[in-house]
Short mmCIF file of C-alpha atoms and ligand atoms in Angstrom, two decimals:
data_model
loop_
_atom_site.label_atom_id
_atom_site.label_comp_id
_atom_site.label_asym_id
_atom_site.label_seq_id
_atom_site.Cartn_x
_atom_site.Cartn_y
_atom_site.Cartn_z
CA UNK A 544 27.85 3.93 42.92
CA UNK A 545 28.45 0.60 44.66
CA UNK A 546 28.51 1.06 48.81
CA UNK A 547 29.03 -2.70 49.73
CA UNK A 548 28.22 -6.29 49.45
CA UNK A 549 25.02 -7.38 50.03
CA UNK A 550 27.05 -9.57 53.32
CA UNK A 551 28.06 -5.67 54.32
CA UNK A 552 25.13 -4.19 53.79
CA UNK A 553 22.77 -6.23 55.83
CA UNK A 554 25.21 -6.35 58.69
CA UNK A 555 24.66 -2.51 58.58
CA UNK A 556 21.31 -2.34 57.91
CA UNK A 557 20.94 -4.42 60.81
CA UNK A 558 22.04 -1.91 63.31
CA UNK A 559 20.41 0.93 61.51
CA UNK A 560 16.75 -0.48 60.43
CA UNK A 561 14.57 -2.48 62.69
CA UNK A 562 15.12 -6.14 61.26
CA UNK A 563 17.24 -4.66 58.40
CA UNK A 564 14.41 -3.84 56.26
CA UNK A 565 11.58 -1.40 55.52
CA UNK A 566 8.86 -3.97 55.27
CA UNK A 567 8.92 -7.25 56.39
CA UNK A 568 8.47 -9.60 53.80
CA UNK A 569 11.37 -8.61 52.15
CA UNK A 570 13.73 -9.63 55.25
CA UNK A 571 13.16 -13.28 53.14
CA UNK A 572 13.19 -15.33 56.14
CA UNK A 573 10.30 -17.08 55.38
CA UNK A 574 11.82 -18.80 52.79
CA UNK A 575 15.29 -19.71 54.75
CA UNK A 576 17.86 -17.19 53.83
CA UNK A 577 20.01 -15.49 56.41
CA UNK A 578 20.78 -12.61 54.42
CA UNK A 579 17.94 -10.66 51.90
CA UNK A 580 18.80 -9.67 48.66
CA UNK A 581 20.03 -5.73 47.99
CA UNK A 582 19.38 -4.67 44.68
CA UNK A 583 21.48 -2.26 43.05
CA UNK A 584 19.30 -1.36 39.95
CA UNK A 585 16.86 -3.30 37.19
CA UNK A 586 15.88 -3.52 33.64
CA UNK A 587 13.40 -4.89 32.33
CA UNK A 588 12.48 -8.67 33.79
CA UNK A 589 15.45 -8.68 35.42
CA UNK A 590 16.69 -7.24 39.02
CA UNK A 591 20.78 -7.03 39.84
CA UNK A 592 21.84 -7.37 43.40
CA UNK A 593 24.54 -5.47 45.06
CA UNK A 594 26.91 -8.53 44.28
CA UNK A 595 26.63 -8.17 40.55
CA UNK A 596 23.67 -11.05 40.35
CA UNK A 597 21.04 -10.81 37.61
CA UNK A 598 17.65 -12.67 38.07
CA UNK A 599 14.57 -12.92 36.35
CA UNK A 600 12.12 -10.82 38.46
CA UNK A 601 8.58 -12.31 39.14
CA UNK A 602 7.61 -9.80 41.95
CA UNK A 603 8.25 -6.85 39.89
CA UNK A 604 7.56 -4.52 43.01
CA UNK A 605 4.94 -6.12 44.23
CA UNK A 606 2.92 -6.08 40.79
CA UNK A 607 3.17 -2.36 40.06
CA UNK A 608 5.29 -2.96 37.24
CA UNK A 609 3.52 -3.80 33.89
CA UNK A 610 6.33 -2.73 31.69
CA UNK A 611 8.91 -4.05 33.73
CA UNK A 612 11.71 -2.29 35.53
CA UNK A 613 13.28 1.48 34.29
CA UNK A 614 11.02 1.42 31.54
CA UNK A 615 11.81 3.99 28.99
CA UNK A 616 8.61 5.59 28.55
CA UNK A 617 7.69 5.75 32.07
CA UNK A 618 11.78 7.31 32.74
CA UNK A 619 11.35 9.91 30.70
CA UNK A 620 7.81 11.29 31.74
CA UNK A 621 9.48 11.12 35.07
CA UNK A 622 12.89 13.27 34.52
CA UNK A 623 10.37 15.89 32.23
CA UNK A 624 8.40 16.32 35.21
CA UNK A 625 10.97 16.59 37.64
CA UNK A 626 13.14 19.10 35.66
CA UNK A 627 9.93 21.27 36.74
CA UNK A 628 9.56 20.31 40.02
CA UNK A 629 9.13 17.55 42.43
CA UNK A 630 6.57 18.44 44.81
CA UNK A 631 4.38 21.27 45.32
CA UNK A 632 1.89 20.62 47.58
CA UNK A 633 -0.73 22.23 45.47
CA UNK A 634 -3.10 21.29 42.30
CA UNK A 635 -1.68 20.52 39.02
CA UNK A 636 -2.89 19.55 35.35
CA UNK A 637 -1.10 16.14 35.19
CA UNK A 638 -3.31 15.86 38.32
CA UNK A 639 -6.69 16.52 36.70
CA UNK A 640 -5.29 14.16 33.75
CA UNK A 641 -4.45 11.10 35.63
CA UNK A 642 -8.14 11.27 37.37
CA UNK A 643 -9.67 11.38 34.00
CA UNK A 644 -7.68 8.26 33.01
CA UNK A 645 -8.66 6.35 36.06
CA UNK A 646 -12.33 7.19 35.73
CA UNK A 647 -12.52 6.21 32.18
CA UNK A 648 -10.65 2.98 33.29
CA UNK A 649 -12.32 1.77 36.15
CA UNK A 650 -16.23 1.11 35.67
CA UNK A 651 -17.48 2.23 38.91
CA UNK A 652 -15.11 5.46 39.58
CA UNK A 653 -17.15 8.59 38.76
CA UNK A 654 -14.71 10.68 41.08
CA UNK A 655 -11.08 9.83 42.84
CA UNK A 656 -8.70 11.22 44.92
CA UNK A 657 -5.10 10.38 44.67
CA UNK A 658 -3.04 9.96 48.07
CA UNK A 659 0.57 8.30 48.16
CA UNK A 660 0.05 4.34 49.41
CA UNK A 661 -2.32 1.71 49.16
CA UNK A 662 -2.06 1.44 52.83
CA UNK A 663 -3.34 5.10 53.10
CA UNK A 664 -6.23 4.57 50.66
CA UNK A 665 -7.50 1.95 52.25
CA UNK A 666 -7.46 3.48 55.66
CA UNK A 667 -9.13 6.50 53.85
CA UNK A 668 -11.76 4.81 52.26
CA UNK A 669 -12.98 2.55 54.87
CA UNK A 670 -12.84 6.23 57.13
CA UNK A 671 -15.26 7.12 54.00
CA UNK A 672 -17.39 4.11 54.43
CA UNK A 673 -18.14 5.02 57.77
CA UNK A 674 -18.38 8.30 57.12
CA UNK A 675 -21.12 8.66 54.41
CA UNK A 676 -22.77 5.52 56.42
CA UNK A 677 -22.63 6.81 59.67
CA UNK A 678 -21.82 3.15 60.67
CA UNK A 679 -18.93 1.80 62.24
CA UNK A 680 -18.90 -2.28 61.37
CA UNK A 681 -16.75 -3.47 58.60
CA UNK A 682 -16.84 -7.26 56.82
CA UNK A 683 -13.35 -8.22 55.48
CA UNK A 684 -12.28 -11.50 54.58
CA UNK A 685 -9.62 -13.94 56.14
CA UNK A 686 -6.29 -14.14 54.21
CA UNK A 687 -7.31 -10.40 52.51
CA UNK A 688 -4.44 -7.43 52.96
CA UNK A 689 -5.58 -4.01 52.95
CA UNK A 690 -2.25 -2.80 54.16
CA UNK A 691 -1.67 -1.87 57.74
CA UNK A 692 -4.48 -0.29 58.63
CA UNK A 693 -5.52 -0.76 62.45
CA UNK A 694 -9.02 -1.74 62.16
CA UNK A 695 -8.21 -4.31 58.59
CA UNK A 696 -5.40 -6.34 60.31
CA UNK A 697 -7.15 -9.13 61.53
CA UNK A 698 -6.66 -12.32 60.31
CA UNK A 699 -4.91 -10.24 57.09
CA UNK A 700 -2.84 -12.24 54.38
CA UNK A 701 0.37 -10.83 52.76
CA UNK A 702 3.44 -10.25 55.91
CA UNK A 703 1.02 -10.58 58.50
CA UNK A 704 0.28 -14.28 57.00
CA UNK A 705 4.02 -14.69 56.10
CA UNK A 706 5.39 -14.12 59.59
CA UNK A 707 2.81 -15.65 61.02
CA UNK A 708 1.08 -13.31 63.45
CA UNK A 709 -1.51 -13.93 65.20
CA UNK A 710 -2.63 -10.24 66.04
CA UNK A 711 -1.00 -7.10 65.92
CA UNK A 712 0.12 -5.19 69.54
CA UNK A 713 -0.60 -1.30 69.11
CA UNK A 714 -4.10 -1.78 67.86
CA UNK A 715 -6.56 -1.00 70.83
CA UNK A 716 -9.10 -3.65 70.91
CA UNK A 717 -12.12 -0.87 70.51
CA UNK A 718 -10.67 -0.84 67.03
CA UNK A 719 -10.70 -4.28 65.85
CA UNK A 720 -13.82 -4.94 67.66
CA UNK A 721 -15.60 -3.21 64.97
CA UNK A 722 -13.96 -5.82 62.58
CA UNK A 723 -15.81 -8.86 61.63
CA UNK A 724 -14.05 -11.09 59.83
CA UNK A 725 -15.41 -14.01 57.17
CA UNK A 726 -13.57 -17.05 55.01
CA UNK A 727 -13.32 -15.77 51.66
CA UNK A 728 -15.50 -17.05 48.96
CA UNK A 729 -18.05 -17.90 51.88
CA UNK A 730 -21.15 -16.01 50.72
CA UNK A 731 -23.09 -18.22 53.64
CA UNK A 732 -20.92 -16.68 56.32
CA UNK A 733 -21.06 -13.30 54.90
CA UNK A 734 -25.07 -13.41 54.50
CA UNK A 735 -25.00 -14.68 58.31
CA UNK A 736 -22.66 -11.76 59.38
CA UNK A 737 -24.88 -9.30 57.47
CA UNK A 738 -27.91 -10.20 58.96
CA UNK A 739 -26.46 -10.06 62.48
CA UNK A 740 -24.69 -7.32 61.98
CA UNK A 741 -25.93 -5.47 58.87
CA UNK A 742 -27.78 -2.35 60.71
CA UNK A 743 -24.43 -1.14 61.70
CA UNK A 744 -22.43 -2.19 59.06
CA UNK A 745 -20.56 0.50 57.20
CA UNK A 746 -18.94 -1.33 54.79
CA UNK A 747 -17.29 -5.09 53.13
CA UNK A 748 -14.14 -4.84 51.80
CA UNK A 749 -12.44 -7.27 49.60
CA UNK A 750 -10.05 -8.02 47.29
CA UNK A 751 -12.08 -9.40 44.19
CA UNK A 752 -9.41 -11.86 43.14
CA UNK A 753 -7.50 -12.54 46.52
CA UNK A 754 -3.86 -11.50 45.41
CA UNK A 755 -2.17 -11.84 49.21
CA UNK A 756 -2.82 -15.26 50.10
CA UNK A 757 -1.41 -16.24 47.39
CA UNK A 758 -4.25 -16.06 44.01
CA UNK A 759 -7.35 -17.30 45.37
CA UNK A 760 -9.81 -16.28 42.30
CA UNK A 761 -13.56 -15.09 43.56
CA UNK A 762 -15.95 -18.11 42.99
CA UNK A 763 -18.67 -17.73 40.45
CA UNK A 764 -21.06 -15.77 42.40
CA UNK A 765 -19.29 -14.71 45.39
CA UNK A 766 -19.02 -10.93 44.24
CA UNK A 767 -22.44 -10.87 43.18
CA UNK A 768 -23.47 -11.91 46.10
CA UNK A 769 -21.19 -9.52 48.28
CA UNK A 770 -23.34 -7.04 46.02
CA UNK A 771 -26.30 -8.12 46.50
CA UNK A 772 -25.46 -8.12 50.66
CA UNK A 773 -24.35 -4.49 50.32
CA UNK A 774 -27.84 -3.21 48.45
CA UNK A 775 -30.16 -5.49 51.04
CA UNK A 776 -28.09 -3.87 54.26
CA UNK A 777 -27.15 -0.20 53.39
CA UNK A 778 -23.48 -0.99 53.59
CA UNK A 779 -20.91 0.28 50.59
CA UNK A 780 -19.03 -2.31 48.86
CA UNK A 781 -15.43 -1.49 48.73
CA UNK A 782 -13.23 -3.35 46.20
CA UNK A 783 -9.55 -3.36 47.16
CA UNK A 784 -7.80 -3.31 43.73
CA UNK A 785 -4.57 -2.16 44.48
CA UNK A 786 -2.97 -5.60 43.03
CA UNK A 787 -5.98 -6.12 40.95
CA UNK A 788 -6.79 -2.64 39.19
CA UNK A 789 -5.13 -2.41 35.51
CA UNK A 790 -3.62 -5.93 36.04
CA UNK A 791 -6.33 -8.63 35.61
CA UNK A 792 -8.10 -6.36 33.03
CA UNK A 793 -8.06 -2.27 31.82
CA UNK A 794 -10.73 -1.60 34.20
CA UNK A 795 -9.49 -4.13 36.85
CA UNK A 796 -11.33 -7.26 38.37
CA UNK A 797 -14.93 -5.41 38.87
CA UNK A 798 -14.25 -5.31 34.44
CA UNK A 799 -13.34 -8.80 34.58
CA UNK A 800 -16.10 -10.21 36.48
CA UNK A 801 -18.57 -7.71 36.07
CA UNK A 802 -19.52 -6.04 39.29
CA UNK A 803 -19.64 -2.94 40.51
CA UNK A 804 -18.89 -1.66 43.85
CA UNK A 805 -19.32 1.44 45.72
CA UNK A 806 -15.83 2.68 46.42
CA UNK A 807 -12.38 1.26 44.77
CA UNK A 808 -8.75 1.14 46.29
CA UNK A 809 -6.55 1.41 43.48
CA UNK A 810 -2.52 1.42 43.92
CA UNK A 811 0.86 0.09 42.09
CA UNK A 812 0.17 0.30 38.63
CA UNK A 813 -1.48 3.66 39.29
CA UNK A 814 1.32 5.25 39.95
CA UNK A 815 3.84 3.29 37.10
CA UNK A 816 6.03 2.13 40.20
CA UNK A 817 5.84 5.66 41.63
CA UNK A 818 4.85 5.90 45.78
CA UNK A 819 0.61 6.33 44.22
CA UNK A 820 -2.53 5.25 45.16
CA UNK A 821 -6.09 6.11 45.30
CA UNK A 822 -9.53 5.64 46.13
CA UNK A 823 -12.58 6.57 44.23
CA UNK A 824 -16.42 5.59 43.33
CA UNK A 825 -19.43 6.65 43.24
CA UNK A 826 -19.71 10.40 43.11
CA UNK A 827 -22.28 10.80 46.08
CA UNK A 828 -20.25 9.17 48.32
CA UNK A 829 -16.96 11.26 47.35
CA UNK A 830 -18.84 14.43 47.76
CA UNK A 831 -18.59 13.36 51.63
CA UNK A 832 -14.86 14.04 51.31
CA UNK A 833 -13.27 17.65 52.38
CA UNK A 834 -13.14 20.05 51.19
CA UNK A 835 -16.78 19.76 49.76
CA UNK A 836 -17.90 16.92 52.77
CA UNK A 837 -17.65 16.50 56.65
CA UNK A 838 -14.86 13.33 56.48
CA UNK A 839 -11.43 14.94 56.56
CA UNK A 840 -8.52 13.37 54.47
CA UNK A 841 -5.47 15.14 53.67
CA UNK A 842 -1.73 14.73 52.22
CA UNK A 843 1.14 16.79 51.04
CA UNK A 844 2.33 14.25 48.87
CA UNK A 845 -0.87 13.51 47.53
CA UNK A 846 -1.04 14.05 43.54
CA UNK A 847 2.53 14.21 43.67
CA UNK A 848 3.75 15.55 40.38
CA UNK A 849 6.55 12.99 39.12
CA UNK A 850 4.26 10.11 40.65
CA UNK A 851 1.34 11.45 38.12
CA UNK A 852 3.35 11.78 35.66
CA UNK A 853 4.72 7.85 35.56
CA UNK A 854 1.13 7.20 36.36
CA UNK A 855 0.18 8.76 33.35
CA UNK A 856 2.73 7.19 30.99
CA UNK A 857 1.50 3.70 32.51
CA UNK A 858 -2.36 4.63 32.34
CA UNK A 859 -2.61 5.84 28.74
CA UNK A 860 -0.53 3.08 27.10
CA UNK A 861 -3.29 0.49 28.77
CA UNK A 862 -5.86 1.52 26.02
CA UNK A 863 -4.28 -0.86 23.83
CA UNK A 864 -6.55 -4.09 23.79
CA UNK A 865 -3.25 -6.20 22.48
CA UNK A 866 -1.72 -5.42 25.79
CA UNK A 867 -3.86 -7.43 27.72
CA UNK A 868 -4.15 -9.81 24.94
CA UNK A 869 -0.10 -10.25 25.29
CA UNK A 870 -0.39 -10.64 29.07
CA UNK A 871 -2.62 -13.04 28.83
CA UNK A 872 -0.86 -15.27 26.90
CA UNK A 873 2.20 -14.93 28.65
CA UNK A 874 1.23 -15.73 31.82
CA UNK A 875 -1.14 -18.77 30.22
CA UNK A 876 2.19 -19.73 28.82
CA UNK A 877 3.70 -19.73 32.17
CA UNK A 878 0.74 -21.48 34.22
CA UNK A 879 0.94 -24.26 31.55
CA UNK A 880 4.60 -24.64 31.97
CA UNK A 881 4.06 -24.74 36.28
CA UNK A 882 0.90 -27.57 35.95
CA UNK A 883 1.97 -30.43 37.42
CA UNK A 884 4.09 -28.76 39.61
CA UNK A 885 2.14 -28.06 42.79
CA UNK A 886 -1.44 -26.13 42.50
CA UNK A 887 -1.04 -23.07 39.60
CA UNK A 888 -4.18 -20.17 40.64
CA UNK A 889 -3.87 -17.43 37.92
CA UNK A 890 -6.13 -14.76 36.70
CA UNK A 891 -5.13 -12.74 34.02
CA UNK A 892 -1.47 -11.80 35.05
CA UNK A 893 -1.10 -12.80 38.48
CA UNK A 894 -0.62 -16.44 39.70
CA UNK A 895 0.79 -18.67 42.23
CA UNK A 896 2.22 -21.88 42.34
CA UNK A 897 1.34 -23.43 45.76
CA UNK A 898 3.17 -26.08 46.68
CA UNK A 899 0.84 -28.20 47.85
CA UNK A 900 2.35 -31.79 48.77
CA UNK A 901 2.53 -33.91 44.95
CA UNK A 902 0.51 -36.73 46.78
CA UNK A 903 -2.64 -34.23 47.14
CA UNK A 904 -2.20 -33.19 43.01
CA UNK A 905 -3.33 -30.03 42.30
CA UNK A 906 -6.61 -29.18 44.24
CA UNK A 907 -8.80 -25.77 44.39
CA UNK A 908 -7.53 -23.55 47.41
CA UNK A 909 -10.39 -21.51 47.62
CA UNK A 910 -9.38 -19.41 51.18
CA UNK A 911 -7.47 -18.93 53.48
CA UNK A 912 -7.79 -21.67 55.63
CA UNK A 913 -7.46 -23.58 52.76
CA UNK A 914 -3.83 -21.95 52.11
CA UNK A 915 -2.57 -22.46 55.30
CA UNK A 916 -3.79 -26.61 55.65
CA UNK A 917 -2.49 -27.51 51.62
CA UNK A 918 0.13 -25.15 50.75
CA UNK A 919 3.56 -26.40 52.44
CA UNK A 920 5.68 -23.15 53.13
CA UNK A 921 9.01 -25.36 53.70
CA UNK A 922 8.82 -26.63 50.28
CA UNK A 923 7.81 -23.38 48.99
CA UNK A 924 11.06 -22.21 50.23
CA UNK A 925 13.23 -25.34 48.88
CA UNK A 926 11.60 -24.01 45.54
CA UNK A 927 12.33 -19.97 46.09
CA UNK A 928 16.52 -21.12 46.63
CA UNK A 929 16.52 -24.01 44.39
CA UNK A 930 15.35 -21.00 42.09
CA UNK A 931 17.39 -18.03 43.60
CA UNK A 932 20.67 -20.06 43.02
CA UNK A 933 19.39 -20.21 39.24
CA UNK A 934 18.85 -16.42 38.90
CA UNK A 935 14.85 -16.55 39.15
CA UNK A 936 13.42 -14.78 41.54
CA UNK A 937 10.25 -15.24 43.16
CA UNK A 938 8.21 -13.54 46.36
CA UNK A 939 10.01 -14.38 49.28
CA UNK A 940 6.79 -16.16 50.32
CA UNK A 941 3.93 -18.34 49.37
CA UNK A 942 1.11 -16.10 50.28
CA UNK A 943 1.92 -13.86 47.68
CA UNK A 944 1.89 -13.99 43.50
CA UNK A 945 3.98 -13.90 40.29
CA UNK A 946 3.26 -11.15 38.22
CA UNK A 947 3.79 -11.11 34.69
CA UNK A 948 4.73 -8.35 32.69
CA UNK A 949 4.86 -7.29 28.80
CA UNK A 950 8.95 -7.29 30.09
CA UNK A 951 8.63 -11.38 30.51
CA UNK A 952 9.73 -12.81 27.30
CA UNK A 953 9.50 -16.37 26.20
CA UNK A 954 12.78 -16.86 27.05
CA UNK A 955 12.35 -15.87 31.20
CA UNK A 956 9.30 -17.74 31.26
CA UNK A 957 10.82 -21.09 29.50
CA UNK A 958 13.68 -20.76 31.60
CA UNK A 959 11.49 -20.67 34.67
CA UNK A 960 9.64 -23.21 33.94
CA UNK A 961 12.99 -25.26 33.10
CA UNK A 962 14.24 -24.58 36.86
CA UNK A 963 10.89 -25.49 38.45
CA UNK A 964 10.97 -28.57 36.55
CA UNK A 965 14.37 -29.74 37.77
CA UNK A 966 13.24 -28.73 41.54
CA UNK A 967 13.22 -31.86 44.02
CA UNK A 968 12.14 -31.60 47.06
N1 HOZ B 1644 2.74 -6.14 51.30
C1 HOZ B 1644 3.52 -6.27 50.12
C2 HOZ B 1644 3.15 -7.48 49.35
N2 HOZ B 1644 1.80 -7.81 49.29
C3 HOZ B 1644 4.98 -6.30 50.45
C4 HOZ B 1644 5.56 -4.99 50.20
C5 HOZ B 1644 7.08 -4.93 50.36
O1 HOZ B 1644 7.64 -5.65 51.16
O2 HOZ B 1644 7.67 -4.13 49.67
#
């Protein structure tokens, strides 16, 4: 089925979708090209555009690919399902099976509920937070995404960084003023915040290994200290792994690093590149939910049966040690290949190159302050269409990663690292 060039499509799109696309990012502005890309379909590492163009895909939607794009396994658990059904609105077994998975996964998840986007699980945790707490305040971190949830906007990384805004119009200020926000990897700030705030605080959220700044790793201590915050002040410490979870490690980044907090956001690889999130933790706490607790959350969608099913074909395949083992390697092999070229950040499977200018070398970006005064976003776009006219695609900006898959062969990651090599800005 081909409806048009990607020239034809966007000049439709353009009259039919706000901005021509359904999230921002992907409009590809921020990295100087008139027109974004269309895809028509994908296999493996590689996407295909509506012109017939093949690259090798680093954004692999966003990280909730692990297997890479149409993956066998994860097509056929999805046409079984659906030749039963693709939405009920009611409780199902594959369900009850994909909870199990994610609780023997993920250290700190006694009990989960499954909704449809990270955005959503986010905004229903945090509701959780202040639900079981009876607080209102909530800690997040400058350059952190939690989707786009009122009250987590400020100062947030991913689009909001990438187009630059300042603050969002919609969001009444009684909202955000429950929002205090802290540079990441600042355990001084956010002991300062706590003690002037802690009474009332509900909740810090955080994503253990920034993922939407670009990869900003935790530094030693940080999360044990964020831990340590929560137990001195009463409030729950909520890990946002929706890029994290299944990628850096099995059990995600509170695996990796070793800490455990109160309530999880888990997303894209959940749901094996279905629409599937979820939040979950400590049993107590998701007692407070409805039906059994006072703190209403809801969705139709929710548990949706095809989405559990590629969830489940994703999930049970991640017992295997070697896979991580494999990932590992290939994104080492990758970071290795992009030294030299700017400042490589990589944990586990995700990593960016920042460009930062080749007179400053590489040096530590540690938040997001730290993004925005090293990392040049001009040259970061030279690099994206130096790359794009070579078939290698990367996120359409630099506050965002490269995420490896077990589809990246030697052969995509060489040739990447070929292209980067002949880039001169
Ligand atoms: N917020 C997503 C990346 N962190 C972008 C999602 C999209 O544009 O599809």
């Amino acid at each position: 089925m081909v409806v048009g060039t990607r020239s034809e499509l966007w000049a439709r799109a353009q009259r039919l979708i706000p901005g021509g696309v359904n999230s921002p990012v992907r409009a590809m502005r921020a990295v100087g090209l008139d027109e974004p890309m269309f895809v028509r379909r994908a296999d493996g590492a590689y996407l295909e555009d509506a012109d017939g163009a093949r690259y090798v895909d680093w954004v692999q939607s966003w990280g909730a690919l692990l297997f890479g794009h149409a993956d066998p396994e994860t097509i056929e658990a999805i046409r079984e399902a659906a030749l039963d059904g693709t939405s009920y609105g009611a409780a199902t077994e594959r369900e009850v099976e994909l909870a199990a998975e994610i609780v023997e996964a993920i250290p700190s998840v006694e009990m989960v509920r499954l909704v449809s986007s990270g955005t959503e699980a986010a905004m229903s945790a945090l509701r959780l937070a202040r639900g079981f707490t009876r607080r209102d305040r909530v800690l997040k971190f400058a350059g952190c995404y939690h989707g786009h949830v009122d009250a987590l906007l400020a100062e947030a990384g991913s689009g909001v960084a990438t187009l630059g805004i300042p603050a969002t119009p919609g969001i009444p200020g009684a909202v955000t003023s429950h929002t205090i926000v802290c540079p990441y990897n600042d355990l001084d700030a956010a002991a300062a915040a706590v003690a002037r705030y802690g009474e009332g605080l509900a909740c810090v959220i955080v994503e253990p290994v920034a993922g939407n700044m670009g990869v900003v790793p935790p530094a030693p201590g940080f999360l044990d200290g964020l831990r340590a915050l929560c137990d001195a002040s009463g409030a729950l410490l909520v890990f946002d792994e929706v890029v994290t979870g299944f990628r850096v490690a099995r059990g995600g980044a509170q695996e990796r690093f070793g800490v455990r907090p109160d309530l999880t956001i888990l997303g894209k690889i959940a749901g094996g590149g279905l629409p599937l999130a979820a939040f979950g933790g400590r049993a107590d706490v998701m007692q407070e939910l409805a039906p059994t607790g006072p703190v209403y959350q809801a969705g139709t969608l929710s548990g949706n049966p095809l989405a559990t099913a590629a969830g489940l074909s994703v999930l049970r395949r991640l017992r295997d040690p070697l896979v991580y083992d494999e990932l590992e390697r290939r994104a080492a092999r990758l970071q290795a290949g992009l030294d030299g070229h700017g400042t490589v950040q990589r944990v586990g499977a995700m990593l960016t190159l920042f460009c930062t200018p080749p007179e400053l070398g590489a040096v530590p970006i540690r938040n997001y302050a730290l993004v925005r005064d090293r990392a040049d976003a001009e040259r970061y776009g030279a690099l994206f269409r130096h790359l794009f006219d070579r078939g290698i695609y990367l996120a359409p900006s630099q506050f965002e990663a490269m995420f490896v898959s077990l589809a990246h062969g030697d052969e995509e990651i060489d040739r990447t690292i070929e292209a980067v090599e002949s880039f001169r800005a």
